[in-house]
Short mmCIF file of C-alpha atoms and ligand atoms in Angstrom, two decimals:
data_model
loop_
_atom_site.label_atom_id
_atom_site.label_comp_id
_atom_site.label_asym_id
_atom_site.label_seq_id
_atom_site.Cartn_x
_atom_site.Cartn_y
_atom_site.Cartn_z
CA MET I 135 -57.39 -37.15 48.92
CA THR I 136 -57.66 -37.02 44.89
CA LEU I 137 -54.64 -36.24 42.42
CA LEU I 138 -56.68 -33.03 41.62
CA ASP I 139 -56.12 -31.59 45.31
CA ILE I 140 -52.30 -31.78 44.38
CA PHE I 141 -53.00 -28.66 42.23
CA SER I 142 -54.67 -26.85 45.41
CA TYR I 143 -50.92 -26.84 46.86
CA GLY I 144 -48.99 -24.07 45.47
CA PHE I 145 -45.80 -25.83 45.94
CA MET I 146 -46.71 -28.73 43.96
CA VAL I 147 -47.86 -26.58 41.11
CA ARG I 148 -44.38 -25.01 41.60
CA ALA I 149 -42.56 -28.30 41.64
CA LEU I 150 -44.51 -29.90 38.49
CA ILE I 151 -43.91 -26.80 36.43
CA ALA I 152 -40.11 -26.68 37.54
CA GLY I 153 -39.85 -30.26 37.21
CA ILE I 154 -41.36 -30.75 33.74
CA LEU I 155 -39.11 -27.78 32.20
CA ILE I 156 -35.92 -29.01 33.68
CA GLY I 157 -36.99 -32.71 32.88
CA LEU I 158 -37.40 -31.70 29.29
CA SER I 159 -34.34 -29.42 29.07
CA GLY I 160 -32.22 -32.27 30.71
CA ALA I 161 -33.66 -34.90 28.53
CA PHE I 162 -33.01 -33.04 25.21
CA LEU I 163 -29.24 -32.00 26.24
CA GLY I 164 -29.03 -35.65 27.39
CA SER I 165 -29.62 -37.20 24.11
CA PHE I 166 -26.52 -35.40 22.30
CA LEU I 167 -24.40 -35.95 25.59
CA VAL I 168 -24.96 -39.53 25.97
CA LEU I 169 -24.41 -40.17 22.63
CA LYS I 170 -21.17 -38.30 22.55
CA ARG I 171 -20.08 -40.82 25.16
CA PHE I 172 -20.04 -37.25 27.61
CA ALA I 173 -22.96 -38.85 30.08
CA MET I 174 -21.11 -38.01 33.04
CA ILE I 175 -20.68 -34.74 32.63
CA GLY I 176 -24.03 -34.07 34.49
CA GLN I 177 -23.03 -36.44 37.44
CA GLY I 178 -19.56 -34.63 37.72
CA LEU I 179 -20.93 -30.99 37.12
CA ALA I 180 -23.45 -31.95 40.49
CA HIS I 181 -20.38 -32.71 42.21
CA VAL I 182 -19.08 -29.56 41.23
CA ALA I 183 -22.31 -27.83 42.24
CA PHE I 184 -21.93 -29.06 45.64
CA GLY I 185 -18.68 -27.29 46.13
CA ALA I 186 -20.12 -24.25 44.68
CA VAL I 187 -23.51 -23.96 46.73
CA ALA I 188 -20.59 -24.47 49.70
CA ILE I 189 -18.89 -21.35 48.40
CA GLY I 190 -22.40 -19.47 47.81
CA LEU I 191 -23.55 -20.59 51.40
CA LEU I 192 -20.25 -19.27 52.70
CA LEU I 193 -21.39 -15.89 51.02
CA GLY I 194 -24.65 -15.40 51.24
CA ASP I 195 -28.01 -16.74 51.40
CA GLN I 196 -28.71 -17.23 47.88
CA PRO I 197 -25.96 -20.10 47.32
CA LEU I 198 -27.47 -21.27 43.74
CA PHE I 199 -26.93 -17.39 42.22
CA ILE I 200 -23.23 -18.05 43.17
CA ALA I 201 -23.02 -21.67 42.18
CA MET I 202 -24.44 -20.94 38.87
CA PRO I 203 -21.57 -19.06 37.10
CA ILE I 204 -18.97 -21.25 39.14
CA VAL I 205 -20.91 -24.35 37.60
CA VAL I 206 -21.20 -23.00 34.00
CA VAL I 207 -17.51 -22.38 34.06
CA VAL I 208 -16.37 -25.40 35.06
CA SER I 209 -18.58 -27.35 32.54
CA ILE I 210 -16.65 -24.94 30.17
CA LEU I 211 -13.36 -26.05 31.55
CA ILE I 212 -14.23 -29.89 31.38
CA LEU I 213 -15.14 -29.46 27.60
CA LYS I 214 -11.87 -27.64 26.79
CA LEU I 215 -9.77 -30.04 28.69
CA SER I 216 -11.29 -32.99 27.27
CA GLU I 217 -10.90 -31.45 23.80
CA LYS I 218 -7.03 -31.77 24.42
CA THR I 219 -6.09 -34.91 23.42
CA SER I 220 -4.09 -35.41 26.30
CA VAL I 221 -6.97 -35.75 29.11
CA HIS I 222 -9.89 -38.01 28.52
CA GLY I 223 -13.43 -36.09 28.82
CA ASP I 224 -14.15 -38.96 31.65
CA ALA I 225 -10.87 -38.22 33.52
CA ALA I 226 -11.65 -34.29 33.17
CA ILE I 227 -14.84 -34.67 34.84
CA GLY I 228 -13.28 -37.05 37.41
CA LEU I 229 -10.81 -34.30 38.27
CA ALA I 230 -13.24 -31.46 38.81
CA ALA I 231 -15.88 -33.55 40.71
CA THR I 232 -13.45 -34.59 43.07
CA VAL I 233 -11.65 -31.31 43.62
CA ALA I 234 -15.51 -29.78 44.08
CA MET I 235 -16.35 -32.21 46.73
CA ALA I 236 -13.08 -31.98 48.55
CA LEU I 237 -13.38 -28.11 48.52
CA GLY I 238 -16.92 -28.14 49.76
CA THR I 239 -16.47 -30.59 52.42
CA LEU I 240 -13.29 -28.76 53.34
CA LEU I 241 -15.41 -25.46 53.51
CA ALA I 242 -18.06 -26.75 55.34
CA SER I 243 -15.95 -27.96 58.24
CA VAL I 244 -14.08 -24.50 58.57
CA ASP I 245 -17.37 -22.86 59.05
CA GLY I 246 -19.41 -25.52 60.73
CA GLY I 247 -22.17 -23.07 60.68
CA PHE I 248 -24.01 -24.48 57.37
CA GLN I 249 -23.21 -27.87 57.33
CA THR I 250 -26.90 -29.25 57.67
CA GLU I 251 -27.97 -26.58 54.92
CA LEU I 252 -25.34 -27.87 52.58
CA ASN I 253 -26.60 -31.45 53.11
CA SER I 254 -29.96 -30.51 52.26
CA TYR I 255 -28.91 -29.61 48.69
CA LEU I 256 -27.73 -33.11 48.47
CA PHE I 257 -31.39 -34.43 47.89
CA GLY I 258 -33.24 -31.43 47.23
CA SER I 259 -36.96 -31.09 47.95
CA ILE I 260 -40.14 -30.14 46.33
CA LEU I 261 -41.37 -28.10 49.28
CA THR I 262 -38.55 -25.58 48.44
CA VAL I 263 -39.01 -24.78 44.80
CA GLN I 264 -39.59 -20.86 45.05
CA GLN I 265 -41.06 -18.55 42.04
CA THR I 266 -37.64 -17.68 41.33
CA ASP I 267 -37.01 -21.06 40.37
CA ILE I 268 -40.06 -21.14 37.90
CA TRP I 269 -38.84 -18.24 35.99
CA LEU I 270 -35.28 -19.76 36.19
CA SER I 271 -36.76 -22.88 34.66
CA ILE I 272 -38.66 -21.22 32.50
CA LEU I 273 -35.52 -19.29 31.01
CA LEU I 274 -33.60 -22.25 30.74
CA PHE I 275 -36.48 -24.41 28.79
CA GLY I 276 -36.94 -21.45 26.51
CA SER I 277 -33.48 -21.33 25.39
CA VAL I 278 -32.75 -24.89 25.36
CA ALA I 279 -35.94 -25.43 23.25
CA GLY I 280 -34.78 -22.13 20.81
CA PHE I 281 -31.28 -23.55 20.42
CA GLY I 282 -32.67 -27.13 19.61
CA LEU I 283 -35.28 -26.03 17.25
CA MET I 284 -32.70 -23.65 15.42
CA TYR I 285 -29.58 -26.23 15.51
CA TYR I 286 -30.99 -29.50 15.34
CA TYR I 287 -29.58 -30.92 12.17
CA ASP I 288 -26.42 -29.36 13.36
CA LEU I 289 -26.34 -30.90 16.73
CA PHE I 290 -27.27 -34.27 15.27
CA SER I 291 -24.62 -34.27 12.52
CA MET I 292 -21.80 -33.02 15.01
CA THR I 293 -23.15 -35.86 17.65
CA TYR I 294 -22.95 -38.63 14.78
CA ASP I 295 -19.60 -37.55 13.33
CA PRO I 296 -17.77 -34.74 14.46
CA VAL I 297 -15.05 -34.69 12.06
CA PHE I 298 -17.62 -34.83 9.25
CA ALA I 299 -19.24 -32.06 10.69
CA GLU I 300 -16.53 -30.01 10.97
CA VAL I 301 -15.33 -30.34 7.17
CA SER I 302 -18.79 -29.23 5.97
CA THR I 303 -18.05 -26.03 8.31
CA ILE I 304 -20.46 -26.65 11.18
CA ARG I 305 -19.04 -24.93 14.19
CA VAL I 306 -18.45 -27.82 16.16
CA LYS I 307 -16.90 -25.87 19.10
CA ARG I 308 -19.21 -23.51 19.59
CA LEU I 309 -22.31 -26.01 19.45
CA ASN I 310 -20.67 -27.98 22.22
CA LEU I 311 -19.82 -24.83 24.27
CA ILE I 312 -23.43 -23.88 23.93
CA LEU I 313 -24.09 -27.63 25.17
CA ALA I 314 -21.91 -27.32 27.79
CA ILE I 315 -23.14 -23.97 29.17
CA PHE I 316 -26.86 -25.32 29.08
CA THR I 317 -25.77 -28.44 30.95
CA GLY I 318 -24.42 -26.30 33.68
CA MET I 319 -27.36 -24.29 33.94
CA THR I 320 -29.62 -27.33 33.91
CA VAL I 321 -27.59 -29.33 37.01
CA VAL I 322 -27.99 -25.88 39.06
CA ILE I 323 -31.47 -25.24 38.52
CA GLY I 324 -32.58 -28.94 39.14
CA ILE I 325 -30.62 -28.98 42.15
CA GLN I 326 -33.68 -27.21 44.30
CA LEU I 327 -35.66 -30.34 43.06
CA LEU I 328 -33.61 -33.32 43.10
CA GLY I 329 -30.65 -32.10 44.68
CA THR I 330 -26.75 -32.89 43.48
CA ILE I 331 -26.61 -36.38 43.91
CA LEU I 332 -29.34 -37.15 41.75
CA ILE I 333 -29.77 -34.61 38.95
CA SER I 334 -27.83 -36.19 36.59
CA SER I 335 -30.65 -39.06 35.96
CA PHE I 336 -32.26 -36.33 34.14
CA ILE I 337 -29.67 -36.09 31.54
CA ILE I 338 -28.98 -39.71 31.41
CA PHE I 339 -32.33 -41.77 32.05
CA PRO I 340 -34.87 -40.64 29.02
CA THR I 341 -31.85 -41.20 26.63
CA ILE I 342 -30.85 -44.64 27.32
CA ILE I 343 -34.60 -45.68 27.74
CA ALA I 344 -35.37 -44.23 24.49
CA MET I 345 -32.61 -46.21 22.92
CA GLN I 346 -33.97 -49.37 24.16
CA PHE I 347 -36.56 -48.64 21.12
CA HIS I 348 -34.00 -48.95 18.30
CA GLN I 349 -35.42 -46.06 16.41
CA GLY I 350 -33.63 -43.46 14.33
CA PHE I 351 -32.45 -40.11 16.19
CA LEU I 352 -35.55 -37.96 15.66
CA LYS I 353 -37.72 -40.74 17.28
CA THR I 354 -35.34 -41.55 19.91
CA LEU I 355 -35.25 -37.65 20.84
CA ILE I 356 -39.10 -37.48 21.09
CA ILE I 357 -39.04 -40.78 23.03
CA ALA I 358 -36.90 -39.64 25.33
CA LEU I 359 -38.51 -36.20 25.92
CA SER I 360 -42.10 -38.13 26.42
CA PHE I 361 -40.42 -40.40 29.08
CA ALA I 362 -38.85 -37.39 30.95
CA LEU I 363 -42.41 -35.81 30.97
CA ALA I 364 -44.03 -38.94 32.24
CA THR I 365 -41.44 -39.64 34.78
CA VAL I 366 -41.28 -36.26 36.12
CA LEU I 367 -45.32 -35.94 36.56
CA ALA I 368 -45.67 -39.82 37.88
CA GLY I 369 -42.57 -39.03 40.11
CA ILE I 370 -43.80 -36.31 41.52
CA MET I 371 -47.34 -37.14 42.15
CA THR I 372 -46.17 -40.46 43.85
CA SER I 373 -43.96 -38.95 45.78
CA PHE I 374 -46.67 -36.59 47.31
CA VAL I 375 -49.18 -38.88 47.79
CA TYR I 376 -47.16 -41.40 49.60
CA ASP I 377 -45.08 -38.95 51.31
CA LEU I 378 -41.79 -40.23 49.51
CA PRO I 379 -38.38 -38.17 48.57
CA THR I 380 -39.20 -36.78 44.98
CA GLY I 381 -35.89 -37.39 43.58
CA SER I 382 -35.44 -41.00 44.62
CA THR I 383 -39.04 -41.53 43.37
CA ILE I 384 -38.32 -40.08 40.08
CA VAL I 385 -34.93 -42.13 39.83
CA LEU I 386 -36.52 -45.09 40.61
CA LEU I 387 -39.16 -44.78 38.34
CA ASN I 388 -36.72 -44.34 35.61
CA ALA I 389 -34.97 -47.45 36.57
CA LEU I 390 -37.84 -49.70 36.63
CA ILE I 391 -38.90 -48.41 32.94
CA PHE I 392 -35.38 -49.22 31.94
CA GLY I 393 -35.27 -52.41 33.23
CA PHE I 394 -38.62 -53.19 31.68
CA THR I 395 -37.62 -51.74 27.94
CA TYR I 396 -34.13 -53.70 28.43
CA SER I 397 -35.79 -56.64 29.25
CA VAL I 398 -38.65 -56.94 26.50
CA LYS I 399 -35.71 -55.95 23.89
CA GLN I 400 -33.50 -58.94 25.39
CA LEU I 401 -36.66 -61.00 24.81
CA ARG I 402 -37.60 -60.24 21.97
CA GLY I 403 -33.84 -60.23 20.54
CA GLY I 404 -33.70 -63.99 21.87
CA LEU I 405 -36.67 -65.25 20.46
CA THR I 406 -36.36 -63.83 16.78
CA MET R 80 -5.82 -19.75 -9.64
CA SER R 81 -5.88 -23.27 -8.60
CA LEU R 82 -8.37 -24.60 -6.39
CA LEU R 83 -5.83 -25.67 -3.71
CA ASP R 84 -2.59 -24.71 -3.46
CA VAL R 85 0.08 -26.13 -0.79
CA SER R 86 3.36 -24.67 -0.11
CA GLN R 87 6.18 -25.98 2.08
CA LEU R 88 4.08 -28.19 4.10
CA SER R 89 5.30 -29.78 7.29
CA VAL R 90 3.55 -31.78 9.20
CA LYS R 91 4.60 -33.75 12.83
CA TYR R 92 3.07 -35.70 15.47
CA GLU R 93 5.13 -34.58 18.40
CA SER R 94 8.43 -35.20 17.41
CA PHE R 95 7.84 -37.46 14.15
CA THR R 96 7.89 -35.93 11.01
CA ALA R 97 5.17 -37.37 8.89
CA LEU R 98 5.33 -34.98 5.96
CA LYS R 99 7.93 -32.75 4.82
CA ASP R 100 8.46 -29.86 2.17
CA VAL R 101 5.34 -30.84 0.22
CA ASN R 102 4.37 -28.51 -2.52
CA PHE R 103 1.74 -29.11 -5.25
CA SER R 104 -1.50 -27.35 -6.65
CA VAL R 105 -4.74 -29.01 -7.78
CA GLU R 106 -6.50 -27.52 -10.54
CA ASN R 107 -10.19 -27.52 -11.09
CA GLY R 108 -11.72 -30.40 -12.77
CA GLU R 109 -8.58 -32.40 -11.94
CA PHE R 110 -8.63 -36.29 -11.39
CA LEU R 111 -5.68 -37.02 -9.10
CA ALA R 112 -4.59 -39.83 -7.32
CA VAL R 113 -2.18 -39.77 -4.08
CA LEU R 114 -0.44 -42.64 -3.93
CA GLY R 115 2.30 -44.34 -1.67
CA GLU R 116 3.07 -47.22 0.69
CA ASN R 117 1.48 -47.71 3.99
CA GLY R 118 2.64 -45.02 6.62
CA SER R 119 3.89 -42.71 3.82
CA GLY R 120 1.80 -39.74 4.78
CA LYS R 121 -1.24 -40.02 2.73
CA THR R 122 -4.05 -39.75 5.19
CA THR R 123 -2.03 -37.13 7.38
CA LEU R 124 -1.47 -35.03 3.91
CA ILE R 125 -5.57 -34.79 3.58
CA LYS R 126 -6.15 -34.22 7.47
CA ALA R 127 -3.45 -31.09 6.86
CA ILE R 128 -5.62 -29.80 3.89
CA LEU R 129 -8.74 -30.37 5.59
CA GLY R 130 -7.57 -28.33 8.51
CA LEU R 131 -8.22 -31.50 10.78
CA LYS R 132 -4.52 -31.63 11.57
CA GLU R 133 -2.80 -28.57 12.49
CA PRO R 134 0.40 -28.15 10.08
CA HIS R 135 3.91 -27.88 11.84
CA SER R 136 4.83 -25.25 9.08
CA GLY R 137 3.69 -24.40 5.57
CA ILE R 138 0.71 -22.38 3.61
CA ILE R 139 -2.46 -24.35 2.44
CA THR R 140 -4.59 -21.70 0.35
CA TRP R 141 -7.97 -22.89 -0.71
CA GLU R 142 -10.00 -21.02 -3.60
CA LYS R 143 -12.66 -18.98 -1.73
CA GLY R 144 -15.71 -20.36 -1.07
CA ILE R 145 -15.06 -23.73 -2.07
CA ARG R 146 -17.23 -26.44 -0.79
CA LEU R 147 -15.27 -30.02 0.32
CA GLY R 148 -16.27 -33.05 0.16
CA TYR R 149 -14.43 -35.58 2.42
CA LEU R 150 -14.74 -39.19 3.01
CA PRO R 151 -12.34 -40.75 5.74
CA GLN R 152 -10.21 -43.99 5.65
CA HIS R 153 -11.90 -45.29 8.95
CA LEU R 154 -15.62 -44.63 9.91
CA ASN R 155 -15.50 -42.19 12.42
CA VAL R 156 -18.57 -43.81 14.43
CA GLN R 157 -18.07 -47.22 15.74
CA ASP R 158 -20.97 -47.14 17.67
CA ARG R 159 -23.50 -50.04 16.52
CA SER R 160 -26.07 -48.90 18.79
CA PHE R 161 -26.08 -45.24 17.53
CA PRO R 162 -29.72 -44.32 16.83
CA ALA R 163 -29.76 -42.84 13.54
CA THR R 164 -31.33 -44.14 10.16
CA VAL R 165 -29.27 -43.90 6.72
CA LYS R 166 -31.78 -41.49 5.77
CA GLU R 167 -30.75 -39.29 8.53
CA VAL R 168 -27.34 -39.71 8.00
CA ILE R 169 -27.09 -38.97 4.39
CA LEU R 170 -29.30 -35.74 4.83
CA THR R 171 -26.89 -34.15 7.03
CA GLY R 172 -24.47 -33.94 3.93
CA ALA R 173 -26.82 -31.55 1.97
CA LEU R 174 -28.11 -29.67 5.41
CA ALA R 175 -24.97 -28.65 6.79
CA TYR R 176 -24.70 -25.92 3.97
CA GLN R 177 -28.27 -24.77 4.17
CA LYS R 178 -28.47 -21.26 5.40
CA GLY R 179 -30.73 -20.10 8.22
CA PHE R 180 -33.24 -22.15 9.62
CA LYS R 181 -32.39 -25.97 8.31
CA ARG R 182 -35.02 -27.92 7.24
CA PRO R 183 -34.74 -30.84 4.38
CA THR R 184 -36.33 -29.64 1.43
CA LEU R 185 -38.01 -31.70 -1.57
CA ALA R 186 -34.86 -31.27 -3.60
CA MET R 187 -32.60 -32.86 -0.89
CA HIS R 188 -35.12 -35.98 -0.70
CA GLN R 189 -35.09 -36.37 -4.59
CA LYS R 190 -31.31 -36.14 -4.39
CA LEU R 191 -31.33 -38.54 -1.32
CA ASP R 192 -33.53 -41.15 -3.38
CA THR R 193 -31.04 -40.73 -6.52
CA LEU R 194 -27.92 -41.52 -4.74
CA LEU R 195 -29.58 -44.39 -2.43
CA ALA R 196 -30.49 -45.94 -5.81
CA ASP R 197 -27.08 -45.32 -7.43
CA PHE R 198 -25.53 -47.34 -4.50
CA SER R 199 -27.85 -49.63 -4.41
CA ILE R 200 -28.92 -49.01 -0.78
CA ALA R 201 -32.43 -47.87 -1.31
CA HIS R 202 -34.08 -50.70 0.58
CA LEU R 203 -31.70 -49.68 3.65
CA LYS R 204 -33.19 -45.95 3.56
CA HIS R 205 -35.12 -46.35 6.84
CA GLN R 206 -32.46 -49.14 8.55
CA ARG R 207 -30.60 -47.71 11.43
CA ILE R 208 -27.02 -47.38 10.35
CA GLY R 209 -25.40 -49.61 12.93
CA THR R 210 -26.96 -52.60 11.51
CA LEU R 211 -25.32 -52.01 7.95
CA SER R 212 -22.44 -53.84 7.12
CA GLY R 213 -18.79 -52.23 6.66
CA GLY R 214 -19.33 -51.87 2.72
CA GLN R 215 -22.97 -50.55 3.21
CA GLN R 216 -22.14 -48.04 5.41
CA GLN R 217 -19.27 -46.86 3.35
CA ARG R 218 -21.92 -46.25 0.81
CA VAL R 219 -24.20 -44.50 3.08
CA LEU R 220 -21.22 -41.96 4.07
CA LEU R 221 -20.21 -41.50 0.06
CA ALA R 222 -23.85 -40.67 -0.28
CA ARG R 223 -23.88 -38.39 2.56
CA THR R 224 -20.68 -36.39 1.11
CA LEU R 225 -22.01 -36.14 -2.50
CA MET R 226 -25.35 -34.79 -1.12
CA SER R 227 -23.83 -31.35 -0.68
CA ASP R 228 -22.40 -31.36 -4.27
CA PRO R 229 -18.78 -30.57 -3.37
CA ASP R 230 -16.64 -28.67 -5.51
CA ILE R 231 -13.85 -31.16 -4.66
CA LEU R 232 -14.47 -34.91 -3.22
CA ILE R 233 -11.62 -36.05 -1.22
CA MET R 234 -11.64 -39.51 -0.49
CA ASP R 235 -9.17 -41.79 1.78
CA GLU R 236 -9.23 -45.44 0.61
CA PRO R 237 -12.89 -45.21 -0.51
CA THR R 238 -13.34 -48.64 -2.03
CA SER R 239 -11.34 -50.43 0.61
CA ALA R 240 -14.56 -51.90 1.93
CA LEU R 241 -16.35 -52.41 -1.61
CA ASP R 242 -17.27 -55.52 -3.09
CA SER R 243 -15.65 -55.89 -6.77
CA SER R 244 -19.01 -55.05 -8.65
CA MET R 245 -19.69 -51.81 -6.32
CA ARG R 246 -16.25 -50.72 -7.17
CA SER R 247 -16.66 -50.60 -10.70
CA THR R 248 -20.07 -48.76 -10.18
CA PHE R 249 -18.22 -46.42 -7.76
CA TYR R 250 -15.48 -45.39 -10.24
CA ASP R 251 -17.91 -45.19 -12.98
CA LEU R 252 -20.05 -42.76 -10.86
CA LEU R 253 -16.68 -40.86 -9.96
CA LYS R 254 -16.01 -40.48 -13.64
CA ASP R 255 -19.34 -39.08 -14.14
CA LEU R 256 -19.22 -36.51 -11.62
CA ASN R 257 -15.42 -35.81 -12.50
CA GLU R 258 -16.99 -34.84 -16.35
CA GLY R 259 -19.80 -32.92 -14.73
CA GLY R 260 -17.00 -30.78 -13.02
CA MET R 261 -16.41 -32.07 -9.60
CA THR R 262 -12.64 -32.26 -8.86
CA MET R 263 -11.62 -35.58 -7.31
CA MET R 264 -8.39 -36.12 -4.91
CA LEU R 265 -8.15 -39.88 -4.32
CA ILE R 266 -6.11 -41.90 -2.09
CA THR R 267 -5.97 -45.63 -2.85
CA HIS R 268 -3.68 -48.77 -2.96
CA ASP R 269 -6.01 -50.18 -5.84
CA VAL R 270 -4.57 -48.15 -8.89
CA GLY R 271 -5.22 -50.79 -11.20
CA SER R 272 -9.18 -50.26 -10.78
CA ALA R 273 -8.85 -46.58 -10.94
CA SER R 274 -6.79 -46.55 -13.81
CA ASP R 275 -9.26 -45.61 -16.57
CA VAL R 276 -10.06 -42.16 -14.34
CA LEU R 277 -7.09 -40.82 -13.33
CA ASP R 278 -5.36 -37.70 -14.91
CA ARG R 279 -2.53 -37.36 -12.67
CA VAL R 280 -0.53 -39.27 -9.42
CA ILE R 281 1.24 -37.86 -6.61
CA TYR R 282 3.47 -40.34 -5.25
CA LEU R 283 4.36 -39.69 -1.50
CA ASP R 284 6.78 -40.80 0.97
CA GLN R 285 7.27 -38.04 3.58
CA THR R 286 7.30 -35.77 0.65
CA ILE R 287 6.60 -35.88 -3.12
CA ILE R 288 8.58 -37.95 -4.90
CA PHE R 289 6.68 -38.17 -8.22
CA ASP R 290 4.18 -35.71 -9.56
CA GLY R 291 2.73 -36.39 -13.13
CA THR R 292 0.38 -37.80 -15.50
CA PHE R 293 -0.75 -41.57 -14.99
CA ALA R 294 1.02 -42.59 -18.01
CA ASP R 295 4.31 -40.87 -17.11
CA TYR R 296 3.83 -42.45 -13.77
CA CYS R 297 3.41 -46.15 -15.44
CA GLU R 298 6.42 -45.44 -17.75
CA ASN R 299 8.77 -44.00 -15.11
CA ALA R 300 10.59 -47.18 -13.95
CA ALA R 301 13.23 -45.09 -12.56
CA ILE R 302 11.35 -43.74 -9.35
CA SER R 303 11.68 -46.27 -7.14
CA PRO R 304 10.90 -50.30 -7.26
CA TYR R 305 7.90 -49.97 -5.61
CA ILE R 306 6.52 -47.87 -8.16
CA HIS R 307 7.99 -49.89 -10.87
CA THR R 308 6.42 -53.04 -9.76
CA HIS R 309 2.92 -51.43 -9.48
CA ALA R 310 3.44 -49.82 -12.74
CA THR R 311 4.20 -53.04 -14.25
CA HIS R 312 1.15 -54.45 -12.73
CA THR R 313 -0.84 -51.99 -13.95
CA HIS R 314 0.17 -52.49 -17.51
CA GLU R 315 -0.65 -55.99 -17.29
CA VAL R 316 -4.26 -54.88 -16.04
CA HIS R 317 -4.36 -52.67 -19.16
CA LYS R 318 -3.47 -55.46 -21.64
N1 ATP B 51 -2.24 -39.78 15.17
C1 ATP B 51 -0.82 -39.82 15.17
N2 ATP B 51 0.15 -40.24 16.18
C2 ATP B 51 1.34 -40.40 15.79
N3 ATP B 51 1.90 -40.68 14.56
C3 ATP B 51 0.92 -40.74 13.72
C4 ATP B 51 -0.15 -40.45 13.76
N4 ATP B 51 -0.91 -40.57 12.76
C5 ATP B 51 -0.12 -41.21 11.82
N5 ATP B 51 1.22 -41.11 12.54
C6 ATP B 51 2.53 -41.70 11.69
O1 ATP B 51 2.34 -40.99 10.42
C7 ATP B 51 3.28 -41.79 9.52
C8 ATP B 51 2.20 -41.17 8.21
O2 ATP B 51 0.68 -41.96 8.65
P1 ATP B 51 -0.47 -41.92 7.69
O3 ATP B 51 -1.76 -42.43 8.20
O4 ATP B 51 -0.55 -40.45 7.28
O5 ATP B 51 -0.05 -42.75 6.49
P2 ATP B 51 -0.86 -43.03 5.19
O6 ATP B 51 0.04 -43.08 3.91
O7 ATP B 51 -2.24 -42.95 5.30
O8 ATP B 51 -0.77 -44.94 5.56
P3 ATP B 51 -2.13 -46.05 5.04
O9 ATP B 51 -1.78 -46.13 3.26
O10 ATP B 51 -1.59 -47.07 6.00
O11 ATP B 51 -3.04 -45.47 5.52
C9 ATP B 51 2.92 -42.89 9.96
O12 ATP B 51 4.48 -43.20 10.30
C10 ATP B 51 2.15 -42.87 11.36
O13 ATP B 51 2.96 -43.96 12.12
MG1 MG B 52 -4.09 -43.63 5.71
#
């Protein structure tokens, strides 16, 4: 089988399109979240999504449509909690994540009927990407890209120095709110592909890989987007050809690249 | 109408009263210093008038449409690995106020280069900000604030990390800007170097205990021993 055969499979084409669009969205949002020290929100929301999917399964057969608003609302709540100085961001995330996991597990044990199905959302699968997921990914990517182009400089300013941004009349709270909403959407839409366990790698890895290159902000963002694109493409294809789980393949590929760029950086630092 | 009007301002941290019954106005074009001992509430006052700290009571009125420049006492950004160049950081000062679709303009780039030259940091333009020394970073943040042509420049101990030659360059620059119409509000412990440029002094100790001209401040031995020693010191500098 050649690589080109991949494109004759409808589900592969769908997985590639969805993967690329979600990967780019996650990498873009991640650049701001990681640098705001809010990287763990992806992981936290993924756990929340697990609980939300359980509720969704209890209520019908389109769990992601029910999970979406729940995750977005929790994302906003985490943001609001962390804006209060008495609760740190990481603690707020930890709270939401564990409550949701507990709830999901509890629901699944009470109504034993969907335990297996719930577990399938832990890791996701490229086989299950539907046409609806494509539309959702396009919608997500379009909104994130539009938002990014329009507000790039405000986003950068408030990520670098939120106090200065606020004094310079930038609507910091509103931008944070939009970031929180898009992050929630990315997590839920990405579950189909990567599962709740691995989706946060889309948000964290591209940026920390890009940061190893020691560039300015715009270049770092572009490098992050490039690596997101490359690892999604390579990961999905490799997992198909060698029959490996897609999410794990993408994550491990990212880890390899990070390990490589980090070591190169350390070696160079040591030599000069 | 005054540029800024503060009336009966009180600010609390939990139950601790940092400022109480503070009243003053700032007029257009003034060069005002806010002095006071450590912990007297200077930073708190600035945070309150900038809207960064909710007052407990009182009214703060800015002239409509005013553009504020703010230089904080401590760098908000401690992360040395933050991926941003000096150029990117300084440009945000101007871009914040651009209307509609924000993009750096030619005028902004020119202004950027002028400021880099003024602060002798032109060679650092493309360097990552985290790799700069504290004083260099402070110059970058000053340049960022000046990019927006603020109506008033509010500075919290801006010279604390500057070396002495940069300090006098800095005050010369402030003087030029002030003569060009920019109002200045400066917190400092370094009255000596600032003495040439000040019009007015506010001395703070939880509330305003002196508000008058710089000359009166120096003459006034009755206010407090601290001010008096300070004033004597300033006189010595003048001699
Ligand atoms: N975030 C805070 N929480 C609680 N108390 C605070 C906080 N910030 C300041 N304070 C208290 O308020 C008082 C005024 O502090 P402020 O920082 O305004 O002083 P300052 O005049 O700027 O001092 P310095 O010259 O050291 O900069 C101090 O007693 C300080 O302990
Ligand atoms: Mg202070």
